PDB file of C-alpha atoms in Angstrom:
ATOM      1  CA  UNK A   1    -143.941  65.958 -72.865  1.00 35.00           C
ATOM      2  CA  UNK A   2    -142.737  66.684 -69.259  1.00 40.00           C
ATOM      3  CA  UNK A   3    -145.630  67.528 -67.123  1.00 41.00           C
ATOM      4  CA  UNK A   4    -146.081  71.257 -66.999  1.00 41.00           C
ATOM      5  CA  UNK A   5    -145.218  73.464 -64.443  1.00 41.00           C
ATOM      6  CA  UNK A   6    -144.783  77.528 -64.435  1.00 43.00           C
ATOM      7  CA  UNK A   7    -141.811  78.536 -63.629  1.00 47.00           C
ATOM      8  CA  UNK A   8    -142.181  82.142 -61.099  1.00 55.00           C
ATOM      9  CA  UNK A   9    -138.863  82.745 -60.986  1.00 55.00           C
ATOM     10  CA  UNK A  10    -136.419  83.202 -64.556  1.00 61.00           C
ATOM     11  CA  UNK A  11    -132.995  81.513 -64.581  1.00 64.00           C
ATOM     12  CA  UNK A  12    -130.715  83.879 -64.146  1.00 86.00           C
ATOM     13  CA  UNK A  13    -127.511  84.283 -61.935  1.00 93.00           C
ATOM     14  CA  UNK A  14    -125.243  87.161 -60.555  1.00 93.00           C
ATOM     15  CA  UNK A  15    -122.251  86.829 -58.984  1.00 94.00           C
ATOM     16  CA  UNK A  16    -120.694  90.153 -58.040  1.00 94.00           C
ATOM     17  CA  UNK A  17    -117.337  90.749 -56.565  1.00 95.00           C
ATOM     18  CA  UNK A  18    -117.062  87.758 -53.987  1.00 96.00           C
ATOM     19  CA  UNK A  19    -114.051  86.657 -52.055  1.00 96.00           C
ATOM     20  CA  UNK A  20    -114.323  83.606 -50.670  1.00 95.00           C
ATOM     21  CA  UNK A  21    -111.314  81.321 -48.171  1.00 94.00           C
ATOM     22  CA  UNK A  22    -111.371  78.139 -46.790  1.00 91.00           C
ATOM     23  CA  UNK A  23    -109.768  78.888 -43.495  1.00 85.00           C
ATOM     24  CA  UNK A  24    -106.453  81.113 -44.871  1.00 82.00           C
ATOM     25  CA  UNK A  25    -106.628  79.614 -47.861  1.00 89.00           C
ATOM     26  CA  UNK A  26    -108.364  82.352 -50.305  1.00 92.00           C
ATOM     27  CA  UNK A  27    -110.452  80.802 -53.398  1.00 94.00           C
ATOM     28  CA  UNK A  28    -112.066  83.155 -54.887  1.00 95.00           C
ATOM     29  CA  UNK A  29    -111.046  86.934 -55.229  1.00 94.00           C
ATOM     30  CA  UNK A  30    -113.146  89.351 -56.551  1.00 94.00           C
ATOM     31  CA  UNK A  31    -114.682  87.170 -58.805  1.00 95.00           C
ATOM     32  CA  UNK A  32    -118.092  88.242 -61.120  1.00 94.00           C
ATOM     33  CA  UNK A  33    -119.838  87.418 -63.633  1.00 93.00           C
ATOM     34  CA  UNK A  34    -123.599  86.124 -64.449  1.00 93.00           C
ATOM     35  CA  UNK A  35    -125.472  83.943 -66.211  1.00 94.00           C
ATOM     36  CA  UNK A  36    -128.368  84.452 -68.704  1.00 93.00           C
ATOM     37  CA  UNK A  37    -131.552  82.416 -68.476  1.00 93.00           C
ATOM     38  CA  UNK A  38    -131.615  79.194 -70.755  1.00 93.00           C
ATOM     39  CA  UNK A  39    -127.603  79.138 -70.609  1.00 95.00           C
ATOM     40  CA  UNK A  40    -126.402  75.362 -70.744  1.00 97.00           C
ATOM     41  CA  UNK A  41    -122.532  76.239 -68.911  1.00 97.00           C
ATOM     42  CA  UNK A  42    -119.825  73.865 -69.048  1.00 97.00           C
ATOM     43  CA  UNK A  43    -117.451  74.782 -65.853  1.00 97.00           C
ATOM     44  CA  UNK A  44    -114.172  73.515 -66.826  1.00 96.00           C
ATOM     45  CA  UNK A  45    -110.985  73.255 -65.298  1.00 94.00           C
ATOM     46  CA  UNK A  46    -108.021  71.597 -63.542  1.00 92.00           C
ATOM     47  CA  UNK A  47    -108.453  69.862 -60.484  1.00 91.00           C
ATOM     48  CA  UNK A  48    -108.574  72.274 -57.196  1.00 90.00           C
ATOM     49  CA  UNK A  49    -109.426  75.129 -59.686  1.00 93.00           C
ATOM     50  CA  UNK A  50    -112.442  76.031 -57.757  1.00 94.00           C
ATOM     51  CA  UNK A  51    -115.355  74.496 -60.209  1.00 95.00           C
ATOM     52  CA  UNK A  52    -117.099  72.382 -56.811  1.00 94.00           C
ATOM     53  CA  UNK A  53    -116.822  75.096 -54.361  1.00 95.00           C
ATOM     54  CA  UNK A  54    -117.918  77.509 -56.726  1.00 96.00           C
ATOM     55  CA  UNK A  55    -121.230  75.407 -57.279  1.00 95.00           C
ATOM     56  CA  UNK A  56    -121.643  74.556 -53.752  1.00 94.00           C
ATOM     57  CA  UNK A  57    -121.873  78.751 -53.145  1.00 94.00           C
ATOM     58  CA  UNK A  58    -124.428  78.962 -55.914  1.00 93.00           C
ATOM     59  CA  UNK A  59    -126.710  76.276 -54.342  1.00 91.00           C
ATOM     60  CA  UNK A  60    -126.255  78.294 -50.864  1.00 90.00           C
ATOM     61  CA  UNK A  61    -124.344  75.193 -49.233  1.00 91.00           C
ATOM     62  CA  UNK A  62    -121.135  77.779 -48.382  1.00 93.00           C
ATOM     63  CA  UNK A  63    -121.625  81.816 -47.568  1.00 93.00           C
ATOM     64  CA  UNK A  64    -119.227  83.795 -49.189  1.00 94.00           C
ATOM     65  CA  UNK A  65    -117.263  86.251 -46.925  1.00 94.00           C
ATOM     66  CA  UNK A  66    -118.048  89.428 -49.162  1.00 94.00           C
ATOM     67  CA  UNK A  67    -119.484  90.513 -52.457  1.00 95.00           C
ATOM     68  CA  UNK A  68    -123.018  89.909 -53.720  1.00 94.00           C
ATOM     69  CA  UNK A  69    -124.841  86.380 -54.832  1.00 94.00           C
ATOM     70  CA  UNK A  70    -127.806  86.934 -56.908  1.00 92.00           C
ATOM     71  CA  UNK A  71    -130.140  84.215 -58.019  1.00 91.00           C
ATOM     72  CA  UNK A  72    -133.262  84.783 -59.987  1.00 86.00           C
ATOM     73  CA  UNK A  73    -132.985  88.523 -59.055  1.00 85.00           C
ATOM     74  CA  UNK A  74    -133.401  88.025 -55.758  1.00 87.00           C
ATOM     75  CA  UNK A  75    -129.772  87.870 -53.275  1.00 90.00           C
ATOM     76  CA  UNK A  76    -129.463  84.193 -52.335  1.00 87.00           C
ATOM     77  CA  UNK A  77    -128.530  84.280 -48.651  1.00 86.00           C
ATOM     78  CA  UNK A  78    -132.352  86.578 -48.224  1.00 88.00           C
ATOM     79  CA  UNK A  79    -133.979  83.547 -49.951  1.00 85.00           C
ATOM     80  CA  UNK A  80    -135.568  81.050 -47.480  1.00 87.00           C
ATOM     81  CA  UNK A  81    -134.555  77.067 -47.606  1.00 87.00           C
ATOM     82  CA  UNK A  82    -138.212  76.463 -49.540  1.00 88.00           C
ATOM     83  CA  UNK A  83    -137.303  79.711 -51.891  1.00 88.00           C
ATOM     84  CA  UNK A  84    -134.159  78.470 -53.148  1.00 89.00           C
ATOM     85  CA  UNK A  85    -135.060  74.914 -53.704  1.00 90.00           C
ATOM     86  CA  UNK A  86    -138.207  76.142 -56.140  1.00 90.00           C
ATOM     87  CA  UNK A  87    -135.061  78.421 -57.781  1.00 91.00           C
ATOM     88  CA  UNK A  88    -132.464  75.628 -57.848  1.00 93.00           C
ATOM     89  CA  UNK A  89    -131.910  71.861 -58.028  1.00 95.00           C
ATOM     90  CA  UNK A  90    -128.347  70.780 -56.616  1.00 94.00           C
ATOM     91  CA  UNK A  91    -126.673  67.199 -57.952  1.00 93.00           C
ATOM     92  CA  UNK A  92    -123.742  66.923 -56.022  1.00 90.00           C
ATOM     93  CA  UNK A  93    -120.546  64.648 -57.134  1.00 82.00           C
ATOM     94  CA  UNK A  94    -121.037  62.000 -54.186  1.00 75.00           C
ATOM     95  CA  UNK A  95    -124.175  61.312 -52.328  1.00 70.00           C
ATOM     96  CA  UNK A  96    -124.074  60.886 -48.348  1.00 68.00           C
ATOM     97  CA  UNK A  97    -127.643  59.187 -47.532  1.00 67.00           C
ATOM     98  CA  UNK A  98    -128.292  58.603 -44.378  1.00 63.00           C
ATOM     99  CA  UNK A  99    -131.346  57.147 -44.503  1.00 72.00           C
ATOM    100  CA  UNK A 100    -132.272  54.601 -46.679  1.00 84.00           C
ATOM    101  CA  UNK A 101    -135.287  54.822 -49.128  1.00 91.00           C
ATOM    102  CA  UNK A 102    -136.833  53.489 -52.314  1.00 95.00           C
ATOM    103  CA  UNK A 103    -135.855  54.897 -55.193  1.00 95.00           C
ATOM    104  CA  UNK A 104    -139.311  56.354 -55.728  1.00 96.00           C
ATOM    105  CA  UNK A 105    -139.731  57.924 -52.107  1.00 94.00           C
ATOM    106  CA  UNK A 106    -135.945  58.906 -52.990  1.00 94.00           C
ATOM    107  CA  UNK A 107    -137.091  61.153 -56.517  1.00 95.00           C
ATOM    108  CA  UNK A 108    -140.235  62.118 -54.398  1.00 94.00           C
ATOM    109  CA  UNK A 109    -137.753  64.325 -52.058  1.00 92.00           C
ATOM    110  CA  UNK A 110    -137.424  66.982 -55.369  1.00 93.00           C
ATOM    111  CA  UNK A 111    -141.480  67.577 -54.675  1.00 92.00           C
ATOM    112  CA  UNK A 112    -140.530  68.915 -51.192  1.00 89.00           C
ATOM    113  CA  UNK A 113    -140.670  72.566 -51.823  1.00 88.00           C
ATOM    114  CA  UNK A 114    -144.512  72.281 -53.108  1.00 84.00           C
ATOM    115  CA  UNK A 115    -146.117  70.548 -50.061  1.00 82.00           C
ATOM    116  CA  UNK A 116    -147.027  71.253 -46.569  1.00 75.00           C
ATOM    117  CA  UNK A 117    -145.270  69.925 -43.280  1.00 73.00           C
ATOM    118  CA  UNK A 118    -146.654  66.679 -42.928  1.00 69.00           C
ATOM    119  CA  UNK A 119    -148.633  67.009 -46.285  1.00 75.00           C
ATOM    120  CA  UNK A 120    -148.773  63.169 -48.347  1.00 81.00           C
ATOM    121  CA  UNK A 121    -147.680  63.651 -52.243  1.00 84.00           C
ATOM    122  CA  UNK A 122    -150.655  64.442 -54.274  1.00 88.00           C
ATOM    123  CA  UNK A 123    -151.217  62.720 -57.417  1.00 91.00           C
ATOM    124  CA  UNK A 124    -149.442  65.532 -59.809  1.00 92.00           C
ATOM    125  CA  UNK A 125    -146.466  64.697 -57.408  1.00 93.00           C
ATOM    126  CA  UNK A 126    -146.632  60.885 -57.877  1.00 94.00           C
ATOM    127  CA  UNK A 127    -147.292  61.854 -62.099  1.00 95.00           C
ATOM    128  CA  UNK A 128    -143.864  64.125 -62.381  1.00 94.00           C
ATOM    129  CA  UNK A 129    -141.958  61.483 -60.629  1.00 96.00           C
ATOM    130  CA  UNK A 130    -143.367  58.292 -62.690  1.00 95.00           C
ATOM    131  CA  UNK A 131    -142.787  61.076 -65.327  1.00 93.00           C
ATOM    132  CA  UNK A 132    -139.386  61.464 -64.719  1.00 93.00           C
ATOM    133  CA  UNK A 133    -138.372  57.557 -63.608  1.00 94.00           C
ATOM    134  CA  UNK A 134    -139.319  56.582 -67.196  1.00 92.00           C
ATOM    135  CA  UNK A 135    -137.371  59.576 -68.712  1.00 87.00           C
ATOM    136  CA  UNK A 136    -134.602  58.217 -66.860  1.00 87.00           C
ATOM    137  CA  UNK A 137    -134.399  54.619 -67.314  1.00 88.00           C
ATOM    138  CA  UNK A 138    -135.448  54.500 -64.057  1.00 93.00           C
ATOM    139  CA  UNK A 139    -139.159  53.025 -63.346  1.00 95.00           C
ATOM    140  CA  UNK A 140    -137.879  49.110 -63.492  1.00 95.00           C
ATOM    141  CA  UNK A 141    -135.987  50.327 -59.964  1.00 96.00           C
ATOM    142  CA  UNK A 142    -138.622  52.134 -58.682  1.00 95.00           C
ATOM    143  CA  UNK A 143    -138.905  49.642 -55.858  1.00 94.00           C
ATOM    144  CA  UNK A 144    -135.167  49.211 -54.949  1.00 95.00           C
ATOM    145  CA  UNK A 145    -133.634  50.502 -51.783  1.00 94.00           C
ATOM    146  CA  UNK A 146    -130.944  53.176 -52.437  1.00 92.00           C
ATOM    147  CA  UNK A 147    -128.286  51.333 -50.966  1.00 89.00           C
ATOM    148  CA  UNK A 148    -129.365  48.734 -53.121  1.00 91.00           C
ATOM    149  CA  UNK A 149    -127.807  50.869 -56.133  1.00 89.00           C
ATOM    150  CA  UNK A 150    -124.370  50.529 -58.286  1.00 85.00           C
ATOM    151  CA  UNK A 151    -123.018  53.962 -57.997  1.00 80.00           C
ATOM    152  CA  UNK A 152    -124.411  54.693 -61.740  1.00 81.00           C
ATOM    153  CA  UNK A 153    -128.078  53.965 -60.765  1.00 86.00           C
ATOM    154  CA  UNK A 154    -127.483  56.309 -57.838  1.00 87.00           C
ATOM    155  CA  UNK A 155    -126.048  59.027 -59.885  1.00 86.00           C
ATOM    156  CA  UNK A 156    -129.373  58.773 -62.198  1.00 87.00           C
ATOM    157  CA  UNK A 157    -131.706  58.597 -59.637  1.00 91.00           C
ATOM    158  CA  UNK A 158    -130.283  62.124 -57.956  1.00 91.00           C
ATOM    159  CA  UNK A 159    -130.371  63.496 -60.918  1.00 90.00           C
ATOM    160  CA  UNK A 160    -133.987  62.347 -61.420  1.00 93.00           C
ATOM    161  CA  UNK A 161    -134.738  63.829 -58.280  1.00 94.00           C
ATOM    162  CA  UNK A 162    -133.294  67.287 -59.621  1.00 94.00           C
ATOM    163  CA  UNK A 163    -135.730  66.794 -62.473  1.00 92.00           C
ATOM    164  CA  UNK A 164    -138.907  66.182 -60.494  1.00 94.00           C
ATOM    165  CA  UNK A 165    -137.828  69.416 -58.345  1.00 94.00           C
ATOM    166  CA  UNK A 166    -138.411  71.385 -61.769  1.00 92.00           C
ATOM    167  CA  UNK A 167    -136.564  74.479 -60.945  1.00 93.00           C
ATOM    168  CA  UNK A 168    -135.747  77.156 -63.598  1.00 93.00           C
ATOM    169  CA  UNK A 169    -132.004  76.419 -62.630  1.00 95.00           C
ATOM    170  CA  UNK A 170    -130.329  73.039 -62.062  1.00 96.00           C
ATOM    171  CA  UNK A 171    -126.777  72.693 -60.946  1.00 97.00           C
ATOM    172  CA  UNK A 172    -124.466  69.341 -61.457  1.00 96.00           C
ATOM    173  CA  UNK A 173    -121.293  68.413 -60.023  1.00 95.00           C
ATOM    174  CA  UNK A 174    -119.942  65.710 -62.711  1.00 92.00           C
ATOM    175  CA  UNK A 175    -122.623  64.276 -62.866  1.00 89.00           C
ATOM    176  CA  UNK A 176    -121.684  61.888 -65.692  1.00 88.00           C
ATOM    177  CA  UNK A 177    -118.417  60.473 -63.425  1.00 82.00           C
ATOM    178  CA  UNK A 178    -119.992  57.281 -62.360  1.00 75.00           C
ATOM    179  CA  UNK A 179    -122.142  56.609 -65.879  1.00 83.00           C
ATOM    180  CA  UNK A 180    -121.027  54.128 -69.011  1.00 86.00           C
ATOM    181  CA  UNK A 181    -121.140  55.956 -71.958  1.00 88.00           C
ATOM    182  CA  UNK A 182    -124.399  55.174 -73.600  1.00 86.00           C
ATOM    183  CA  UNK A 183    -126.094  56.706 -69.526  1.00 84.00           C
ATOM    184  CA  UNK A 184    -123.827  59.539 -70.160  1.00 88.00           C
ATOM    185  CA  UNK A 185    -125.570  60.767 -73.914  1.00 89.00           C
ATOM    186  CA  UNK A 186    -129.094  59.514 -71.978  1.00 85.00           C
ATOM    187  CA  UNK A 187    -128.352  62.347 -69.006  1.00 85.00           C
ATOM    188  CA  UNK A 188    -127.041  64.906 -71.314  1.00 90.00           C
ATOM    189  CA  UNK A 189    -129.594  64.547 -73.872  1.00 89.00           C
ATOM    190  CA  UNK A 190    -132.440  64.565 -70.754  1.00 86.00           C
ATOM    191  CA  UNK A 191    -130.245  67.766 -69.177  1.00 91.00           C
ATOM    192  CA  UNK A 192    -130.306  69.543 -73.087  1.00 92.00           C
ATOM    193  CA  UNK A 193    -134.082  68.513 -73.803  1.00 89.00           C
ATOM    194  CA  UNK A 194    -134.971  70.608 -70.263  1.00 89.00           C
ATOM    195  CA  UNK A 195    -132.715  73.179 -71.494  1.00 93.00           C
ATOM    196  CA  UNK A 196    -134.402  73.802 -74.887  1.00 93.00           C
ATOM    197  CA  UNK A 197    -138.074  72.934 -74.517  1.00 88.00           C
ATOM    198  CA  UNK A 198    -138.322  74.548 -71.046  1.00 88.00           C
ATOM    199  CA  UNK A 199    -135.186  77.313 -71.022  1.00 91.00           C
ATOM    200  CA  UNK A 200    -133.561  75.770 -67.921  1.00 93.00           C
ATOM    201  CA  UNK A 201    -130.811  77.175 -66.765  1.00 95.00           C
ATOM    202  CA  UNK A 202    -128.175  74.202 -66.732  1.00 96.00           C
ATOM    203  CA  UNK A 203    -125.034  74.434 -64.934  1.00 97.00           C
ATOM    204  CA  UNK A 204    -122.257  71.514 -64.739  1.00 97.00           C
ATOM    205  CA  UNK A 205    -119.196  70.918 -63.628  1.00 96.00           C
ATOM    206  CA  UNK A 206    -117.252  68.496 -66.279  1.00 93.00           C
ATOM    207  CA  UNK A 207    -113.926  67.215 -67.978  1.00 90.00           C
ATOM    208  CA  UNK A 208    -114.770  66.268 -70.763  1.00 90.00           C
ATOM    209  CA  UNK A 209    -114.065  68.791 -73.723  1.00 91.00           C
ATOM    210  CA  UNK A 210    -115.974  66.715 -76.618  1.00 91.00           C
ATOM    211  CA  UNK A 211    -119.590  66.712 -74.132  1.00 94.00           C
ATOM    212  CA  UNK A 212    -119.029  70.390 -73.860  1.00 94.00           C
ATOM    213  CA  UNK A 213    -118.288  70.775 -77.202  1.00 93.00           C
ATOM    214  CA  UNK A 214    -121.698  68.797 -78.183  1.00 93.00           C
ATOM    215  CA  UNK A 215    -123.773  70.396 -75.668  1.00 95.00           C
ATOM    216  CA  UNK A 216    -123.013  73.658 -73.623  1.00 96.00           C
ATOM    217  CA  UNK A 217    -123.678  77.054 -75.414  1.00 95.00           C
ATOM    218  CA  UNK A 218    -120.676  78.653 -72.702  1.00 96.00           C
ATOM    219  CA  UNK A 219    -118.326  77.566 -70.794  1.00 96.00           C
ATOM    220  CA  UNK A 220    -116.071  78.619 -67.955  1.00 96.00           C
ATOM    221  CA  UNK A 221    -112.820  78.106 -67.800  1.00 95.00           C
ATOM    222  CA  UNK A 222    -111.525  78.207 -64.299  1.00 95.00           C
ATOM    223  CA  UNK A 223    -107.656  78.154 -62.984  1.00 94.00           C
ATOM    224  CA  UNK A 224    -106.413  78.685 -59.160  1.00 92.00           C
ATOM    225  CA  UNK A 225    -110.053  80.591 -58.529  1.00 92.00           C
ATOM    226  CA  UNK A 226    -109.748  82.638 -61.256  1.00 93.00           C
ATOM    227  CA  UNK A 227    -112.624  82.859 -64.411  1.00 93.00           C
ATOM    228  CA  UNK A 228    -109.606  82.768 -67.120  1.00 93.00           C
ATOM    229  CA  UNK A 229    -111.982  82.390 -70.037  1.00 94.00           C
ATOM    230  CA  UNK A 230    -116.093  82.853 -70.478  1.00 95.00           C
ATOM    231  CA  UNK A 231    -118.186  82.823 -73.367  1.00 94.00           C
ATOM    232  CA  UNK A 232    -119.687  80.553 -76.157  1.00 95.00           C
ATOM    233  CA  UNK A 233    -118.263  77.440 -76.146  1.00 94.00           C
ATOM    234  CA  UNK A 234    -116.353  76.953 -79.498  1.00 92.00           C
ATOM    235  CA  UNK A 235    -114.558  80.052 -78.888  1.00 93.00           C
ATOM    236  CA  UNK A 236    -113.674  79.464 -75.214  1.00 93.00           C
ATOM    237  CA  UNK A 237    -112.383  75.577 -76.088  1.00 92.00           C
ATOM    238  CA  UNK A 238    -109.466  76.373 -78.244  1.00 90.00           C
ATOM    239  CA  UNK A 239    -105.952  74.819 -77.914  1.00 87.00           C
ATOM    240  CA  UNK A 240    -104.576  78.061 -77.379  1.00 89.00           C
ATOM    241  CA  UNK A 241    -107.188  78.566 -74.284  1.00 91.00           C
ATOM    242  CA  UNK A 242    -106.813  75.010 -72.506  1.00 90.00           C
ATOM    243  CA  UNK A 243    -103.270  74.919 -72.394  1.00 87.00           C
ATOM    244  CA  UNK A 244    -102.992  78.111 -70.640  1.00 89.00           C
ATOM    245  CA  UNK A 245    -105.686  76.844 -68.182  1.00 89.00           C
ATOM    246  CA  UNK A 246    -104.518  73.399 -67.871  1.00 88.00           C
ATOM    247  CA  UNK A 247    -100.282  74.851 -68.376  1.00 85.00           C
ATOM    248  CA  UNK A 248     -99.922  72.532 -70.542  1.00 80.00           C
ATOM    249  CA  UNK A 249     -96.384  71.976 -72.127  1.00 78.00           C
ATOM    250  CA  UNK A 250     -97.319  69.308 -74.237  1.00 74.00           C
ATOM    251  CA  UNK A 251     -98.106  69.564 -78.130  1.00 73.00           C
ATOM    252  CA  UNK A 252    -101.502  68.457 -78.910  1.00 70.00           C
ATOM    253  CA  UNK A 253    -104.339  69.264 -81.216  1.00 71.00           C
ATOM    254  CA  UNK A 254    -108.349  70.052 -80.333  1.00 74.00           C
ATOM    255  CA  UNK A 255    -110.803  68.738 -83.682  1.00 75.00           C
ATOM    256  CA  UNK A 256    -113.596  70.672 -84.096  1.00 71.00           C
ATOM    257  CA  UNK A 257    -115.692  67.899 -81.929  1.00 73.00           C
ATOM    258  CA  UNK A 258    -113.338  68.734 -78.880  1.00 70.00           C
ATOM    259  CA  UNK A 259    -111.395  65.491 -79.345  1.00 70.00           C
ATOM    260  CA  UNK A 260    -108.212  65.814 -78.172  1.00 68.00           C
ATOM    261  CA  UNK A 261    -104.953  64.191 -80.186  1.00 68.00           C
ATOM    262  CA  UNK A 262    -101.510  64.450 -79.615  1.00 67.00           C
ATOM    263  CA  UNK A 263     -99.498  66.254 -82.016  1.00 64.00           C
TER     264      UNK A 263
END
């Protein structure tokens, strides 16, 4: 049983009308639409489609130019630093550390929006992160620098940190990219276990069709910075649908698992 802890704000996201350019190069164009609390949402689409820059405005790391970003209810660029890190926990596709810490002190950083300036961790701190190193696989490497890490111990242990934040939202940029199989089920089923037993919001960014298949309840289907298809996931992932996104020319066949086969 993760270790209990009440959520104040509720899951949910708004994104209304926002335009958004890197330099002259325009991303996003009017785009809206929100999601409910408890949503698990696959963001799918080709590369350069929008899916990371879309997350990094979501997690406040890039201001759009116009339109309205609501998180929780409350408009995301009002929210403090402290505010939006109770809200939402951001696991980004690479990690830049600059400093170097144990992987413990390292899942200990997801506690920072609970404690004081200059305040030590208090024992409920040091229980949700023990908590959440054995959850993830993690408490045998509790001890070991991060640069000590292969880039799949790395990936787990952000994502452990995102746990121990325990925010009603939590947003992943493929996070499963550096993971062997069998660590890719273990974060999914960890990510789908939050999702169910404490209604977090989950939002990632993947390729894969059969792990969105198995378990997102929507997905987004993104193409040049356009939302091209939204909605429950076994009606968004058809053939018909991903070969529009993806302009696909070739013949091929989706199974009911989202494996994909050529025809």
């Amino acid at each position: 049983m993760f270790v209990s802890l009440h959520f104040k704000f509720k899951g949910v996201i708004r994104i209304s009308q926002i335009d958004f350019s890197y330099s002259q190069k325009k991303i996003f164009d009017g785009l809206s639409f929100s999601i409910a609390e408890g949503d698990f949402c696959a963001m799918i689409g080709p590369n350069g489609s929008g899916k990371t820059t879309l997350l990094k405005i979501l997690a406040g790391l890039l201001e759009v130019q116009s339109g309205k970003v609501e998180i929780c209810g409350k408009e995301r660029r009002s929210l403090s630093a402290v505010d939006c890190a109770k809200m939402m926990a951001y696991v980004a596709q690479k990690q830049n550390v600059v400093f170097d810490f144990s992987v413990f002190d390292t899942v200990m950083m997801g506690r920072f929006p609970y404690q004081k300036r200059w305040e030590n961790a208090t024992e409920h701190d040091r229980a949700i992160v023990a908590e959440v190193l054995n959850q993830t696989g993690l408490w045998k490497l509790k001890e070991r620098m991060f640069s000590q890490l292969s880039g799949g111990e790395a990936q787990r242990v952000m994502i452990a940190r995102a746990m121990a934040q325990q925010t009603p939202i939590i947003l992943l940029d493929e996070p499963l990219s550096n993971l062997d199989i069998s660590h890719q089920f273990e974060v999914m089923d960890l990510l789908q276990n939050l999702n169910k037993q404490k209604n977090t919001t989950i939002i990632i960014v993947m390729h894969d069709f059969s792990f969105a298949k198995l378990f997102a309840t929507k997905t987004m289907m993104l193409q040049n910075g356009e939302m091209r298809f939204f909605g429950p996931t076994n009606d968004v992932l058809t053939t018909e649908n991903i070969r529009a996104c993806f302009n696909l020319n070739t013949h091929f066949s989706l199974d009911s698992r989202g494996h994909v086969s050529r025809d």
